[in-house]
């Protein structure tokens, strides 16, 4: 038993690299892509969305900020970001303005539906959901 314990102490190695579990790929480009995805910053990111049961944004924002303040100085936390981050209005304009007409519906009836109160509410809900995704930053 002592020999087994000594062997484990000397040889045991714990790693968090998931590439060892990925299938071998004959295509080197695909293998490099898989390794890159496995070791990307996104795989080491935890997104925590804080909300208030009553739907009061000020309470949720205060709670999220209090949590961030407590986590900021923890040694386990490499970095912490709160809020949507810096908005790049000029880059957004340059991306969407030339393509603005693609955002319209193909038919007038579809456009009226999308611009109705219900259509705008649905679009706002979808945008909020997408902005809450880990990849939206």
Tab-separated table of C-alpha atoms in Angstrom:
chain	number	residue	atom	x	y	z
A	1	UNK	CA	0.000	0.000	0.000
A	2	UNK	CA	2.808	2.389	0.858
A	3	UNK	CA	4.402	1.639	-2.522
A	4	UNK	CA	1.159	2.489	-4.313
A	5	UNK	CA	0.855	5.772	-2.426
A	6	UNK	CA	4.479	6.642	-3.238
A	7	UNK	CA	3.938	5.784	-6.907
A	8	UNK	CA	0.814	7.985	-7.064
A	9	UNK	CA	2.514	10.893	-5.306
A	10	UNK	CA	5.469	10.752	-7.691
A	11	UNK	CA	3.534	10.118	-10.914
A	12	UNK	CA	0.081	11.664	-10.497
A	13	UNK	CA	-0.438	14.769	-12.591
A	14	UNK	CA	-3.703	16.687	-12.813
A	15	UNK	CA	-4.273	18.839	-15.883
A	16	UNK	CA	-7.243	20.781	-17.186
A	17	UNK	CA	-6.277	20.578	-20.860
A	18	UNK	CA	-9.193	18.949	-22.676
A	19	UNK	CA	-7.255	18.454	-25.901
A	20	UNK	CA	-6.151	15.044	-24.617
A	21	UNK	CA	-9.773	13.930	-24.933
A	22	UNK	CA	-10.237	15.236	-28.473
A	23	UNK	CA	-10.165	12.812	-31.345
A	24	UNK	CA	-6.998	12.656	-33.401
A	25	UNK	CA	-7.543	14.505	-36.626
A	26	UNK	CA	-5.602	13.710	-39.773
A	27	UNK	CA	-6.013	17.268	-41.091
A	28	UNK	CA	-3.403	19.480	-39.355
A	29	UNK	CA	-5.474	22.628	-39.921
A	30	UNK	CA	-8.499	21.083	-38.261
A	31	UNK	CA	-6.371	19.788	-35.400
A	32	UNK	CA	-4.872	23.256	-34.876
A	33	UNK	CA	-8.349	24.769	-34.932
A	34	UNK	CA	-9.576	22.241	-32.359
A	35	UNK	CA	-6.607	22.967	-30.088
A	36	UNK	CA	-7.186	26.697	-30.456
A	37	UNK	CA	-10.845	26.378	-29.563
A	38	UNK	CA	-10.083	24.152	-26.597
A	39	UNK	CA	-7.569	26.581	-25.151
A	40	UNK	CA	-9.398	29.815	-26.021
A	41	UNK	CA	-10.234	32.453	-23.467
A	42	UNK	CA	-13.911	31.665	-23.883
A	43	UNK	CA	-13.446	28.156	-22.461
A	44	UNK	CA	-11.982	29.681	-19.310
A	45	UNK	CA	-14.744	32.263	-18.960
A	46	UNK	CA	-17.685	32.147	-16.616
A	47	UNK	CA	-20.593	34.454	-17.346
A	48	UNK	CA	-22.876	35.227	-14.447
A	49	UNK	CA	-26.080	37.117	-15.109
A	50	UNK	CA	-27.632	38.713	-12.026
A	51	UNK	CA	-31.303	39.677	-11.949
A	52	UNK	CA	-33.854	40.704	-9.367
A	53	UNK	CA	-36.940	38.532	-8.796
A	54	UNK	CA	-39.167	41.596	-9.026
A	55	UNK	CA	-37.523	42.800	-12.234
A	56	UNK	CA	-36.038	45.945	-10.725
A	57	UNK	CA	-32.834	46.715	-12.640
A	58	UNK	CA	-31.395	49.008	-9.933
A	59	UNK	CA	-31.537	46.196	-7.363
A	60	UNK	CA	-29.911	43.747	-9.797
A	61	UNK	CA	-27.177	46.240	-10.715
A	62	UNK	CA	-26.410	46.955	-7.054
A	63	UNK	CA	-26.289	43.217	-6.280
A	64	UNK	CA	-24.033	42.510	-9.248
A	65	UNK	CA	-21.697	45.343	-8.253
A	66	UNK	CA	-21.535	44.110	-4.651
A	67	UNK	CA	-20.698	40.619	-5.884
A	68	UNK	CA	-18.048	42.006	-8.247
A	69	UNK	CA	-16.488	44.029	-5.427
A	70	UNK	CA	-16.167	40.879	-3.294
A	71	UNK	CA	-14.785	38.755	-6.147
A	72	UNK	CA	-12.321	41.339	-7.470
A	73	UNK	CA	-9.633	40.698	-4.858
A	74	UNK	CA	-9.977	36.915	-4.776
A	75	UNK	CA	-6.787	35.144	-5.886
A	76	UNK	CA	-8.814	32.592	-7.884
A	77	UNK	CA	-10.224	35.331	-10.130
A	78	UNK	CA	-7.837	36.216	-12.952
A	79	UNK	CA	-9.955	39.098	-14.205
A	80	UNK	CA	-13.448	40.423	-13.789
A	81	UNK	CA	-15.598	42.551	-16.055
A	82	UNK	CA	-18.925	44.088	-15.129
A	83	UNK	CA	-21.413	45.604	-17.505
A	84	UNK	CA	-21.391	45.622	-21.267
A	85	UNK	CA	-17.925	47.147	-21.578
A	86	UNK	CA	-16.908	50.029	-23.775
A	87	UNK	CA	-19.211	50.663	-26.696
A	88	UNK	CA	-17.565	51.388	-30.017
A	89	UNK	CA	-20.200	53.561	-31.678
A	90	UNK	CA	-18.119	54.394	-34.740
A	91	UNK	CA	-17.293	50.746	-35.419
A	92	UNK	CA	-20.962	49.798	-35.048
A	93	UNK	CA	-21.961	52.585	-37.414
A	94	UNK	CA	-19.340	51.575	-39.978
A	95	UNK	CA	-20.521	47.980	-39.841
A	96	UNK	CA	-24.279	48.479	-40.022
A	97	UNK	CA	-24.878	51.733	-41.877
A	98	UNK	CA	-23.889	50.448	-45.334
A	99	UNK	CA	-26.035	47.353	-44.700
A	100	UNK	CA	-29.000	49.127	-43.140
A	101	UNK	CA	-31.430	48.172	-45.895
A	102	UNK	CA	-30.720	44.477	-45.363
A	103	UNK	CA	-32.361	44.825	-41.958
A	104	UNK	CA	-35.756	45.538	-43.510
A	105	UNK	CA	-38.282	42.822	-44.200
A	106	UNK	CA	-38.684	41.443	-47.698
A	107	UNK	CA	-42.367	42.398	-47.857
A	108	UNK	CA	-44.347	45.392	-46.590
A	109	UNK	CA	-46.583	43.155	-44.434
A	110	UNK	CA	-43.542	41.676	-42.736
A	111	UNK	CA	-42.157	45.150	-42.126
A	112	UNK	CA	-45.412	46.295	-40.503
A	113	UNK	CA	-45.389	43.235	-38.235
A	114	UNK	CA	-41.796	43.833	-37.176
A	115	UNK	CA	-42.439	47.537	-36.488
A	116	UNK	CA	-45.619	46.947	-34.475
A	117	UNK	CA	-45.449	47.244	-30.689
A	118	UNK	CA	-45.443	43.448	-30.313
A	119	UNK	CA	-42.802	43.048	-33.020
A	120	UNK	CA	-40.533	45.646	-31.422
A	121	UNK	CA	-40.970	44.042	-27.982
A	122	UNK	CA	-40.038	40.634	-29.404
A	123	UNK	CA	-36.999	42.116	-31.137
A	124	UNK	CA	-35.911	43.825	-27.914
A	125	UNK	CA	-36.257	40.557	-25.949
A	126	UNK	CA	-34.164	38.719	-28.554
A	127	UNK	CA	-31.508	41.438	-28.548
A	128	UNK	CA	-31.326	41.339	-24.752
A	129	UNK	CA	-30.929	37.544	-24.875
A	130	UNK	CA	-28.153	37.801	-27.451
A	131	UNK	CA	-26.342	40.527	-25.503
A	132	UNK	CA	-26.394	38.258	-22.454
A	133	UNK	CA	-24.476	35.514	-24.247
A	134	UNK	CA	-20.815	34.944	-23.348
A	135	UNK	CA	-19.792	35.753	-26.894
A	136	UNK	CA	-21.431	39.172	-26.973
A	137	UNK	CA	-18.545	40.989	-25.270
